[in-house]
GROMACS .gro file of C-alpha atoms in nm:
model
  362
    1UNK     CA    1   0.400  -7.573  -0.701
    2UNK     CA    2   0.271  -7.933  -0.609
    3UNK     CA    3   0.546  -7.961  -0.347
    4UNK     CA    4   0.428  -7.636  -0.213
    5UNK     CA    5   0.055  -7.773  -0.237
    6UNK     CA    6   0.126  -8.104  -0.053
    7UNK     CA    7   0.318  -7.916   0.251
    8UNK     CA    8   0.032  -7.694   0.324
    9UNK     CA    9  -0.224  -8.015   0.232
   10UNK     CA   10  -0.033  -8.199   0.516
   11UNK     CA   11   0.005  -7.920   0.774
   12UNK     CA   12  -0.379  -7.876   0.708
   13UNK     CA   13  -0.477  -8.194   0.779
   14UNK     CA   14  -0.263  -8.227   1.081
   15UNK     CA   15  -0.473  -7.985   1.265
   16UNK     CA   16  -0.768  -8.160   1.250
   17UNK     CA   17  -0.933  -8.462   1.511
   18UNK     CA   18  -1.064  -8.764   1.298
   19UNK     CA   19  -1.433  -8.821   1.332
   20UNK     CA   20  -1.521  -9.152   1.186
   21UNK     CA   21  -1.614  -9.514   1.300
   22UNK     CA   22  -1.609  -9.505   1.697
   23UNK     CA   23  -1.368  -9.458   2.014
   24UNK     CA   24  -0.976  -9.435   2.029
   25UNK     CA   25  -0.706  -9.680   1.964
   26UNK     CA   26  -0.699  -9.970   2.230
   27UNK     CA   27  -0.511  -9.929   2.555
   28UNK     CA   28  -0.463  -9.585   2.523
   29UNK     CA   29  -0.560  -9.371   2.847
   30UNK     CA   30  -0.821  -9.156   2.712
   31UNK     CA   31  -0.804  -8.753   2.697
   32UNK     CA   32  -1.077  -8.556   2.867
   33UNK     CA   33  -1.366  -8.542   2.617
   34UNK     CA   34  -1.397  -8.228   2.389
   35UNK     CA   35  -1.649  -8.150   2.163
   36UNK     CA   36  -1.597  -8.081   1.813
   37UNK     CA   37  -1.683  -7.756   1.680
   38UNK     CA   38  -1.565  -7.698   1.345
   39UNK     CA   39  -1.485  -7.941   1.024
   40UNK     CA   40  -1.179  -7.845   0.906
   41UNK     CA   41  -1.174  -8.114   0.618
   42UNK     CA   42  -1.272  -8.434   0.485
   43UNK     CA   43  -1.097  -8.707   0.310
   44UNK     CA   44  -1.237  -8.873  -0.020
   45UNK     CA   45  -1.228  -9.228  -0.142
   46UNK     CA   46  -1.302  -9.319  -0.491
   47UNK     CA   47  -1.335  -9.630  -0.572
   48UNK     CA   48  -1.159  -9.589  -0.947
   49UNK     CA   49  -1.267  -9.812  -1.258
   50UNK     CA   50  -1.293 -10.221  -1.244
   51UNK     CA   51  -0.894 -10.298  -1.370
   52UNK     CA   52  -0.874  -9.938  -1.385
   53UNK     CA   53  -0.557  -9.989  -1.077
   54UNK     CA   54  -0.693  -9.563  -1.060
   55UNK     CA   55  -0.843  -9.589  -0.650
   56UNK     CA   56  -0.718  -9.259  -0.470
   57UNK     CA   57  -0.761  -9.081  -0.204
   58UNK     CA   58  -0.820  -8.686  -0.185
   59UNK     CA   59  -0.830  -8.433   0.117
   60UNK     CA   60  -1.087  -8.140   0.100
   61UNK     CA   61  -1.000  -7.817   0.240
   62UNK     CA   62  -1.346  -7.698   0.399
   63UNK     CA   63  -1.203  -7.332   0.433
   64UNK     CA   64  -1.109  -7.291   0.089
   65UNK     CA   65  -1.382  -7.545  -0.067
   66UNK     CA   66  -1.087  -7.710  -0.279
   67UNK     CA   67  -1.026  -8.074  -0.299
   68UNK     CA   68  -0.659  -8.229  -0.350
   69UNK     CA   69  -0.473  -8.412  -0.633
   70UNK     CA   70  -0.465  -8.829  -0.492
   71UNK     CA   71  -0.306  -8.762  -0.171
   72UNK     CA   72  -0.235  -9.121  -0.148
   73UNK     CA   73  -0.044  -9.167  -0.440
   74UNK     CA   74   0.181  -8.804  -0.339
   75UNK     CA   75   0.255  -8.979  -0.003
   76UNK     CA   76   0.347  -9.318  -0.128
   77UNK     CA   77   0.435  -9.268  -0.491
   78UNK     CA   78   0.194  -9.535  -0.580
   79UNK     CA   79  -0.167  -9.601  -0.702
   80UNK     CA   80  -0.390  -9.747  -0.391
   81UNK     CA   81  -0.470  -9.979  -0.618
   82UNK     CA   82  -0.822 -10.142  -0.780
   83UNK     CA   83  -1.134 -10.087  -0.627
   84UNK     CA   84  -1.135  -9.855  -0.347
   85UNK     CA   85  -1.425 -10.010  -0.165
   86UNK     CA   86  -1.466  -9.806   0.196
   87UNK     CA   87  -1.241  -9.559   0.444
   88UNK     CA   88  -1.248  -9.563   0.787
   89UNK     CA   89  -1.089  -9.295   1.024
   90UNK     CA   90  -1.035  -9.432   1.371
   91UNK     CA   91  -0.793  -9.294   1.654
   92UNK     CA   92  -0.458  -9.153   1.475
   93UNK     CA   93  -0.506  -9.355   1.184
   94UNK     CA   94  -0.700  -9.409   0.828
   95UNK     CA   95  -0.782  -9.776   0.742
   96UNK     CA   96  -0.907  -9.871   0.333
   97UNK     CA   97  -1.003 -10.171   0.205
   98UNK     CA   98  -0.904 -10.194  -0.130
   99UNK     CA   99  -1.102 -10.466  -0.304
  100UNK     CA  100  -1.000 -10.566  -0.611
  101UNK     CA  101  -0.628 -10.565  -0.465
  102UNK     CA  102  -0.747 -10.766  -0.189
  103UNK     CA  103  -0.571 -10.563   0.075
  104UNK     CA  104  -0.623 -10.344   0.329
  105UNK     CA  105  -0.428 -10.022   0.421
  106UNK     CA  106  -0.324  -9.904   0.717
  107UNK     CA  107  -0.196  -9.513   0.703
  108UNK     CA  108  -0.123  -9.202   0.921
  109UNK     CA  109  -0.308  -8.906   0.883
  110UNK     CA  110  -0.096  -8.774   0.579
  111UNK     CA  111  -0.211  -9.104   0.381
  112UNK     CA  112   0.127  -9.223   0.433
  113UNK     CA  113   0.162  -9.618   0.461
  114UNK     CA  114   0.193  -9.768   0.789
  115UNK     CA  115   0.079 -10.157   0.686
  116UNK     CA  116   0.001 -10.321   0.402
  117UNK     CA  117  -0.178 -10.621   0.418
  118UNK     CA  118  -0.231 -10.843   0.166
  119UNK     CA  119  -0.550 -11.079   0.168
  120UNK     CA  120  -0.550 -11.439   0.042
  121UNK     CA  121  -0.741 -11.759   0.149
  122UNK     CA  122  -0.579 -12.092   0.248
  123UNK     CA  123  -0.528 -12.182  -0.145
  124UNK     CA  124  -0.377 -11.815  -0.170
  125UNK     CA  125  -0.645 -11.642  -0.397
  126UNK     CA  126  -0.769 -11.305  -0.334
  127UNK     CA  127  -1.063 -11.259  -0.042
  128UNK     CA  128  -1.180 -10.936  -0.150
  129UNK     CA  129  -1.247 -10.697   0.132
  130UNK     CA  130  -1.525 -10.490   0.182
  131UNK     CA  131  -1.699 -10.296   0.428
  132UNK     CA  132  -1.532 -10.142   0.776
  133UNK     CA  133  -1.704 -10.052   1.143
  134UNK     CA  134  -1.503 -10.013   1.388
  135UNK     CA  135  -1.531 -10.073   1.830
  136UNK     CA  136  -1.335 -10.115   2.106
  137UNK     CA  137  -1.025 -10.064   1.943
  138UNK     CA  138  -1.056 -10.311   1.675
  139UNK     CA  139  -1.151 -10.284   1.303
  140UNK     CA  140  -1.422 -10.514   1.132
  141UNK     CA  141  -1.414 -10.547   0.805
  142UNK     CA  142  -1.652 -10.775   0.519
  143UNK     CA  143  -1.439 -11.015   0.276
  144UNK     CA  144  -1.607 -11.191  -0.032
  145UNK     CA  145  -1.473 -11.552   0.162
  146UNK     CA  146  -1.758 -11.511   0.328
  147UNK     CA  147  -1.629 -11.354   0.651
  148UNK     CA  148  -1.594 -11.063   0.929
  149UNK     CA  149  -1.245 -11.012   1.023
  150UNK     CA  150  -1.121 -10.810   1.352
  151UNK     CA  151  -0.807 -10.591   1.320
  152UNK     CA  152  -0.669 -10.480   1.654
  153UNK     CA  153  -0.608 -10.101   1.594
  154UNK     CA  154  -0.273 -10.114   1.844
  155UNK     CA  155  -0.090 -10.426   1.714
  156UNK     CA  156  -0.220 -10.363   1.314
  157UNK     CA  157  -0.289 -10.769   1.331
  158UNK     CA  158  -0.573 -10.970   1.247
  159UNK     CA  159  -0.608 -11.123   1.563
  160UNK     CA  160  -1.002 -11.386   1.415
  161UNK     CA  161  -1.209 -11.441   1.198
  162UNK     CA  162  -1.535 -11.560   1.159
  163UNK     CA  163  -1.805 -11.728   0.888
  164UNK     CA  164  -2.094 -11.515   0.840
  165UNK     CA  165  -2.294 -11.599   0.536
  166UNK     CA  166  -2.221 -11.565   0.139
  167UNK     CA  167  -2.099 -11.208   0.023
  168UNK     CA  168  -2.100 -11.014   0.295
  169UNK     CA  169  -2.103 -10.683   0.251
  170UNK     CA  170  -2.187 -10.364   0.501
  171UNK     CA  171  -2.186 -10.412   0.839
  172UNK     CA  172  -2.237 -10.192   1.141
  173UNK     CA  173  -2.189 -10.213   1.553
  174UNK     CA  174  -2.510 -10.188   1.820
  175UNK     CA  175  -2.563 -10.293   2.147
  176UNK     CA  176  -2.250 -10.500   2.138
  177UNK     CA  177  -2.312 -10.702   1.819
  178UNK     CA  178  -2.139 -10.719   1.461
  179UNK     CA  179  -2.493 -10.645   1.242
  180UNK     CA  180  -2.388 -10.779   0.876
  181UNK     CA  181  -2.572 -10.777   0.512
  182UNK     CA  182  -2.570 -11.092   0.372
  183UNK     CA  183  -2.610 -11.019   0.000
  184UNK     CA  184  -2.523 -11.378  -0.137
  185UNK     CA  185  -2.468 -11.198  -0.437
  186UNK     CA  186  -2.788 -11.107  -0.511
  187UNK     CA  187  -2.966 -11.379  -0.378
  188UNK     CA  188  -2.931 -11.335   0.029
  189UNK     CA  189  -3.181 -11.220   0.257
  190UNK     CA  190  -3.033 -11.253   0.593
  191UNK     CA  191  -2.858 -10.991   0.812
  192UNK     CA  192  -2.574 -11.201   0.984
  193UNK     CA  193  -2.491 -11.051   1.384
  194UNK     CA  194  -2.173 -11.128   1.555
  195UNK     CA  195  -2.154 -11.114   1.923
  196UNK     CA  196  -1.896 -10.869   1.967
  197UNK     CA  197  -1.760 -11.036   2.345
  198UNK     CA  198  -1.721 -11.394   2.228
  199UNK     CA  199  -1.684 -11.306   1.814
  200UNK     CA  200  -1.949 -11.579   1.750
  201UNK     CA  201  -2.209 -11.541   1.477
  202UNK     CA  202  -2.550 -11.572   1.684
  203UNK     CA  203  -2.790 -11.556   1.410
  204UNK     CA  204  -2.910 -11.479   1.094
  205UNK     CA  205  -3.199 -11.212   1.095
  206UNK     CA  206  -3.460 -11.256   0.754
  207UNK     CA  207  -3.476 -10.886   0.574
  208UNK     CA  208  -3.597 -10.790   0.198
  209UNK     CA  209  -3.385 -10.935  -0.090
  210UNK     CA  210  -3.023 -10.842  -0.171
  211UNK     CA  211  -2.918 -10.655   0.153
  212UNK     CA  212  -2.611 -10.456   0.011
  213UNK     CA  213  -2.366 -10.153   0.059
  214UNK     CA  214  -2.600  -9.948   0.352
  215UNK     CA  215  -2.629 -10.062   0.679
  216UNK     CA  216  -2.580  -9.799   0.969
  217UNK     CA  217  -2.652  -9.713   1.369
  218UNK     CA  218  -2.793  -9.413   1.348
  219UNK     CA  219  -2.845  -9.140   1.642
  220UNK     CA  220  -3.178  -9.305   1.763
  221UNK     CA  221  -2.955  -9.599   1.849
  222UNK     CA  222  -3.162  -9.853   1.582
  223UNK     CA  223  -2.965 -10.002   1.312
  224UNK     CA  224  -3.076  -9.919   0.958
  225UNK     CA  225  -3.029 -10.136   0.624
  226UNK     CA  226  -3.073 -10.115   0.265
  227UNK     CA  227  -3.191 -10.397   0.047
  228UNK     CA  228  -3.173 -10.351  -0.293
  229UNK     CA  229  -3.454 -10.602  -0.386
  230UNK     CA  230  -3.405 -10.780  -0.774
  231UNK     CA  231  -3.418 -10.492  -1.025
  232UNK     CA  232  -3.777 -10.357  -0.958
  233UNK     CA  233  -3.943 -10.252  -1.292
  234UNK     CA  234  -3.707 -10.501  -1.504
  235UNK     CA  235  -3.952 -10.583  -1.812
  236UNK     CA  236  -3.808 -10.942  -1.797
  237UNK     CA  237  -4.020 -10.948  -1.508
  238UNK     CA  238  -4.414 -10.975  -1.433
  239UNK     CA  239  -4.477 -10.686  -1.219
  240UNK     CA  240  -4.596 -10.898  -0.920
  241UNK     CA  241  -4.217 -11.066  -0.884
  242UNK     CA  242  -4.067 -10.673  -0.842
  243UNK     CA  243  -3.882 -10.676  -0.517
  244UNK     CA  244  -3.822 -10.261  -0.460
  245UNK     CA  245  -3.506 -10.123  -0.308
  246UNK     CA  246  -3.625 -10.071   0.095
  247UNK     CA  247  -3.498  -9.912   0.388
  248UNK     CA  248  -3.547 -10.161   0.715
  249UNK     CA  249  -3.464 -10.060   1.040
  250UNK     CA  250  -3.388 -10.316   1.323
  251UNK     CA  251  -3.419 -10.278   1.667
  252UNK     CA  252  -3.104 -10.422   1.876
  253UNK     CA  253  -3.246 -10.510   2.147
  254UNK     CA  254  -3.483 -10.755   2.033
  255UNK     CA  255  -3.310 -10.802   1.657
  256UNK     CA  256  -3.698 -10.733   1.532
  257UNK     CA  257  -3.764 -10.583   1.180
  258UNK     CA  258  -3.992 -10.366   1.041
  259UNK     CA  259  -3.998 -10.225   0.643
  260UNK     CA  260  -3.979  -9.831   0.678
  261UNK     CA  261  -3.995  -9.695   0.336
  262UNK     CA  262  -3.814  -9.712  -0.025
  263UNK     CA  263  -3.448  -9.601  -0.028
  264UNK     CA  264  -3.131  -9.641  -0.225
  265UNK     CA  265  -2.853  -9.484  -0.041
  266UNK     CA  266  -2.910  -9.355   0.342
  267UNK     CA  267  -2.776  -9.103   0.557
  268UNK     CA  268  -2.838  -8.968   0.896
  269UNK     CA  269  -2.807  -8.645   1.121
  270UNK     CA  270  -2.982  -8.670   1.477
  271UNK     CA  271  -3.404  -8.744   1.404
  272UNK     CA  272  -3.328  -8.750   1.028
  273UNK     CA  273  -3.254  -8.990   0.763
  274UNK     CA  274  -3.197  -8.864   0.436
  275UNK     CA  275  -3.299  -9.053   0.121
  276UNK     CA  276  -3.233  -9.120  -0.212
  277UNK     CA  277  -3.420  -9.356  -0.382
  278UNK     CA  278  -3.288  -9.468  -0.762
  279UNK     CA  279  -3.468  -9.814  -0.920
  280UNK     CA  280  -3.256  -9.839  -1.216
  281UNK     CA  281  -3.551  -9.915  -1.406
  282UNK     CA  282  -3.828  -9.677  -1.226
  283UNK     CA  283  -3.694  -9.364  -1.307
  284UNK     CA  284  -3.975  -9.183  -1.285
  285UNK     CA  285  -3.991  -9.304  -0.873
  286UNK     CA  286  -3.671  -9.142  -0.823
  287UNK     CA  287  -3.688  -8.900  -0.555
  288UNK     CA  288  -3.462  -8.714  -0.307
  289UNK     CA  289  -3.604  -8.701   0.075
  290UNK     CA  290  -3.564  -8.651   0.475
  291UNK     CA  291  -3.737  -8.908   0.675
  292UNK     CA  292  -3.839  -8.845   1.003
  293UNK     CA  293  -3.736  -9.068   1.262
  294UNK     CA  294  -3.925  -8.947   1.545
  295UNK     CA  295  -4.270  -8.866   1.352
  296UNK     CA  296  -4.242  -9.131   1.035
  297UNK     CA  297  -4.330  -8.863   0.834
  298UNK     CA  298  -4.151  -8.806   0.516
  299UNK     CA  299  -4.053  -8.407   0.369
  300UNK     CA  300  -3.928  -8.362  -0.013
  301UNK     CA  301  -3.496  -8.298   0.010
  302UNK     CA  302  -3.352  -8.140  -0.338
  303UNK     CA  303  -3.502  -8.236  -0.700
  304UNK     CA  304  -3.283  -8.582  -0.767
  305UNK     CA  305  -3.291  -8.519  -1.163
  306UNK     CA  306  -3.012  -8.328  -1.046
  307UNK     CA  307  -2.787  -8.644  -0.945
  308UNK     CA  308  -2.846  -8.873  -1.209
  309UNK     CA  309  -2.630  -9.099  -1.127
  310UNK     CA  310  -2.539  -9.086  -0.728
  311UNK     CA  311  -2.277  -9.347  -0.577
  312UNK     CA  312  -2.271  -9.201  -0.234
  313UNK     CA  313  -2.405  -8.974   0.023
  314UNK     CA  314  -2.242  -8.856   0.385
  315UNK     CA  315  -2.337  -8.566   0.615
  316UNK     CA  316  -2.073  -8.348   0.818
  317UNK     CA  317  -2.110  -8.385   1.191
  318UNK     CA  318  -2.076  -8.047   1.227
  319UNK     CA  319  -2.295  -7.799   0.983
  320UNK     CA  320  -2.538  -8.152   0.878
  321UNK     CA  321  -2.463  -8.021   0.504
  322UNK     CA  322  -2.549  -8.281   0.312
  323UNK     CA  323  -2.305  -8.447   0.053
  324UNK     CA  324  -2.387  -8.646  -0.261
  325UNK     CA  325  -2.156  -8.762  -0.564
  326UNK     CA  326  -2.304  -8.806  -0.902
  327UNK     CA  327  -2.082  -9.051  -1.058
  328UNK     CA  328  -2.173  -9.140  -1.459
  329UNK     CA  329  -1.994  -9.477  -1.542
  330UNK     CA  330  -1.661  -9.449  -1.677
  331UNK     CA  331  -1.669  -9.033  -1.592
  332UNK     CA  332  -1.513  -8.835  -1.262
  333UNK     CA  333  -1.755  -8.776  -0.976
  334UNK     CA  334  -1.920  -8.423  -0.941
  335UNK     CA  335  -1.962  -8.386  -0.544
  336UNK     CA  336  -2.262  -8.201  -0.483
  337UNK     CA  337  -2.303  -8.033  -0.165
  338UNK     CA  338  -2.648  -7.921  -0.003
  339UNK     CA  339  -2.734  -7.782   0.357
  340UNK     CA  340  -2.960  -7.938   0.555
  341UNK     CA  341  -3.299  -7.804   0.435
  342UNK     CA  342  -3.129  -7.871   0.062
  343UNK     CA  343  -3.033  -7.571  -0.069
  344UNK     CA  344  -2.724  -7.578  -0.304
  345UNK     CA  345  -2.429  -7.481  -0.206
  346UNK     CA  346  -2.150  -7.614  -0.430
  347UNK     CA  347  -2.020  -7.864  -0.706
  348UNK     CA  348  -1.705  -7.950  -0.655
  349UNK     CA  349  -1.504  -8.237  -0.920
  350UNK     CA  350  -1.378  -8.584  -0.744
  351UNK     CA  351  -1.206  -8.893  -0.884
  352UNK     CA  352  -1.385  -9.196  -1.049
  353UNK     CA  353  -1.647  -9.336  -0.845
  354UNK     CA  354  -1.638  -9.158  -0.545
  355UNK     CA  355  -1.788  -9.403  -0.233
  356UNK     CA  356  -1.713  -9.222   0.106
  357UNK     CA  357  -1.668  -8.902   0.239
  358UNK     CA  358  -1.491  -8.890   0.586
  359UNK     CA  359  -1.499  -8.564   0.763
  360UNK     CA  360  -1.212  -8.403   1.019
  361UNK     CA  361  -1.326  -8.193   1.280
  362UNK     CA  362  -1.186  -8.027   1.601
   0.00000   0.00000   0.00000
C-alpha cells in the first residue's frame, strides 16, 4: 500500500511547475512564458527536534487535501537529517539546508538526492546553513561562519563566498543586491547587502534589534524584515528597555528604512502583508492581521488564540489561501489553512516543526 502511495505521490508531483525563489536554471534557453493557473501541490519542510536527526520532507496533494508520509526519507531511505532549516524550489530542482547537519541538499523533484554537500570551515567544524534566495541561476544561502554563499544551480558548485556580519540569517534579492539579517545572535542590528554583480558586501544598513528568520521582496518591489527586538514584556526587564518584535520595510533604491508596524512572522499576496504578531511574553498583544501596503491601513485576519504556537506562515500563488502551522514544542505541527479574507478551511497534521511551505503550480 505505501509502494502504491509513493508511485501515485511521484507521478503527482511530476505534473506540476515549481514556483519558488526566482527564474530558471542558468544557461538554459528559456520556454515561452506561461502563466500558472492552478496549484497542484506543495511540498513541506519541518524542521524536526534539536538532536532529534527527525527533518523530513512531505508533498501535499491540493486535490485530495492529504499530505504524504517523509517523502524524503521514501526516496533516499534516509532521515534528511537535524534541523531542517529552509526549502527552496528553483528550475527542475529542490535545494534544503539542513542545519544542524551542516549540509545542503540538492534533489529532483521526487526528493531524490542529486548532491550532498557537506559544510565545514577551514578547521573542519560544522558552518551551519541557513536561509536560501535564489537569482540568476545561482542559490544564496546564510551559514552561522558568518557568510553568504552562491551555488551555481547548473554546475551544483559553490563557486564564492563572502563575510557578511555575525549570524546571518534570512536574506532576500532586490534591485540586484543580496539584502541579509544580521542577527549576531541576538545582539545585531544591521541588515548586511551584497552587490549581486561583483558579490561584494556594500554595506551594513542599521534596523531594530535582533533581525531574524523574515526578510522578503514582496509584490510592491520593497524589501520587508522582521526584527524580533529582546523579549518585549520580559519582567527581568524595566519596561522602558522592551525592544518589540517590528516589521521594517526598506526601500532598494535608496537602502532607506522606515518602522511599519509590530509583526512576528510575515507573508505577502499582491497589496497585502499578512501578520502575526506573538511577544512571547505579551500574550495578550497577540493578534492575527492584513496590512495594507498601498493604504497603511491595518484590517483584523482570523482570531490568533487559535494558533498558539505558530512557526510559519506561506500563501499559495494561486487561490492567496493563507497557510499557518501551529507547532507546540516537542508536538507535530497542525497546518491550518485560511482563505484570504480568513475563513477556515482546513487542519491538516505535519511533522515536527514545520518552517516552509513551497507550493507547485501549472
Amino acid at each position: 500500500m505505501k509502494k502504491n502511495w509513493y508511485k501515485m505521490t511521484l507521478m503527482t508531483v511530476a505534473l506540476g511547475a515549481f514556483t519558488a525563489c526566482s527564474d530558471d536554471d542558468n544557461n538554459i534557453p528559456e520556454p515561452p512564458v506561461t502563466i500558472p493557473t492552478e496549484t497542484v501541490g506543495a511540498y513541506i519542510l519541518n524542521t524536526g527536534n534539536w538532536g532529534g536527526n527527525d527533518a523530513s520532507i512531505q508533498y501535499m496533494d491540493i486535490e485530495k487535501g492529504t499530505i504524504s508520509a517523509d517523502l524524503y526519507a521514501s526516496a533516499n531511505g534516509e532521515a534528511l537529517g537535524d534541523l531542517g532549516q529552509d526549502l527552496c524550489l528553483y528550475g527542475s530542482k529542490l535545494y534544503t539546508t539542513v542545519s544542524g547537519s551542516s549540509k545542503v541538499v540538492i534533489m529532483d523533484k521526487n526528493c531524490k538526492i542529486i548532491k550532498n554537500i557537506p559544510l565545514t570551515n577551514s578547521e573542519n567544524q560544522p558552518v551551519s546553513p541557513r536561509y536560501m534566495t535564489a537569482v540568476d541561476g545561482n542559490v544564496y544561502f546564510t551559514a552561522y561562519d558568518g557568510t553568504v554563499s552562491r551555488l551555481d544551480t547548473l554546475s551544483m558548485n559553490i563557486t564564492g563566498s563572502v563575510e557578511v556580519g555575525d549570524h546571518p540569517e534570512a536574506l532576500t534579492n532586490a534591485n540586484g543586491k543580496l539584502y541579509i539579517n544580521i542577527s549576531g545572535y541576538g545582539s545585531g542590528k544591521n541588515v548586511a547587502v551584497v552587490d549581486l554583480k561583483t558579490f561584494t558586501k556594500i554595506k551594513d544598513i542599521e534596523v531594530v534589534l535582533n533581525p531574524y528568520t523574515q526578510c522578503i521582496t514582496a509584490d510592491d518591489g520593497y524589501v520587508y524584515v522582521v526584527s524580533n527586538g529582546n523579549y518585549a514584556g520580559d519582567p527581568k526587564k524595566p519596561e522602558s528597555e522592551w525592544i518589540y518584535q517590528t516589521m521594517q520595510r526598506i526601500d532598494p533604491q535608496t537602502d532607506e528604512v522606515k518602522n511599519i508596524c509590530p509583526a512576528t512572522y510575515i507573508a505577502n499576496s499582491g497589496d497585502k502583508m499578512y501578520l502575526l504578531y506573538a511577544e512571547f511574553y505579551l500574550p495578550n498583544t497577540h493578534k492575527a492581521a492584513i496590512y495594507d501596503l498601498k493604504t497603511g491601513k491595518e484590517s483584523s485576519f482570523i482570531d490568533i488564540a487559535s494558533i498558539p504556537s505558530p512557526s510559519s506562515m506561506d500563501i499559495d500563488p494561486i487561490t492567496g489561501d493563507v497557510y499557518i502551522s501551529n507547532a507546540p514544542y516537542g508536538s507535530t505541527s497542525d497546518l491550518m489553512i485560511y482563505d484570504k479574507d480568513g475563513n477556515f478551511k482546513k487542519k491538516l497534521s505535519a511533522g515536527y516543526a514545520t518552517a516552509k511551505v513551497v507550493f507547485v503550480t501549472k
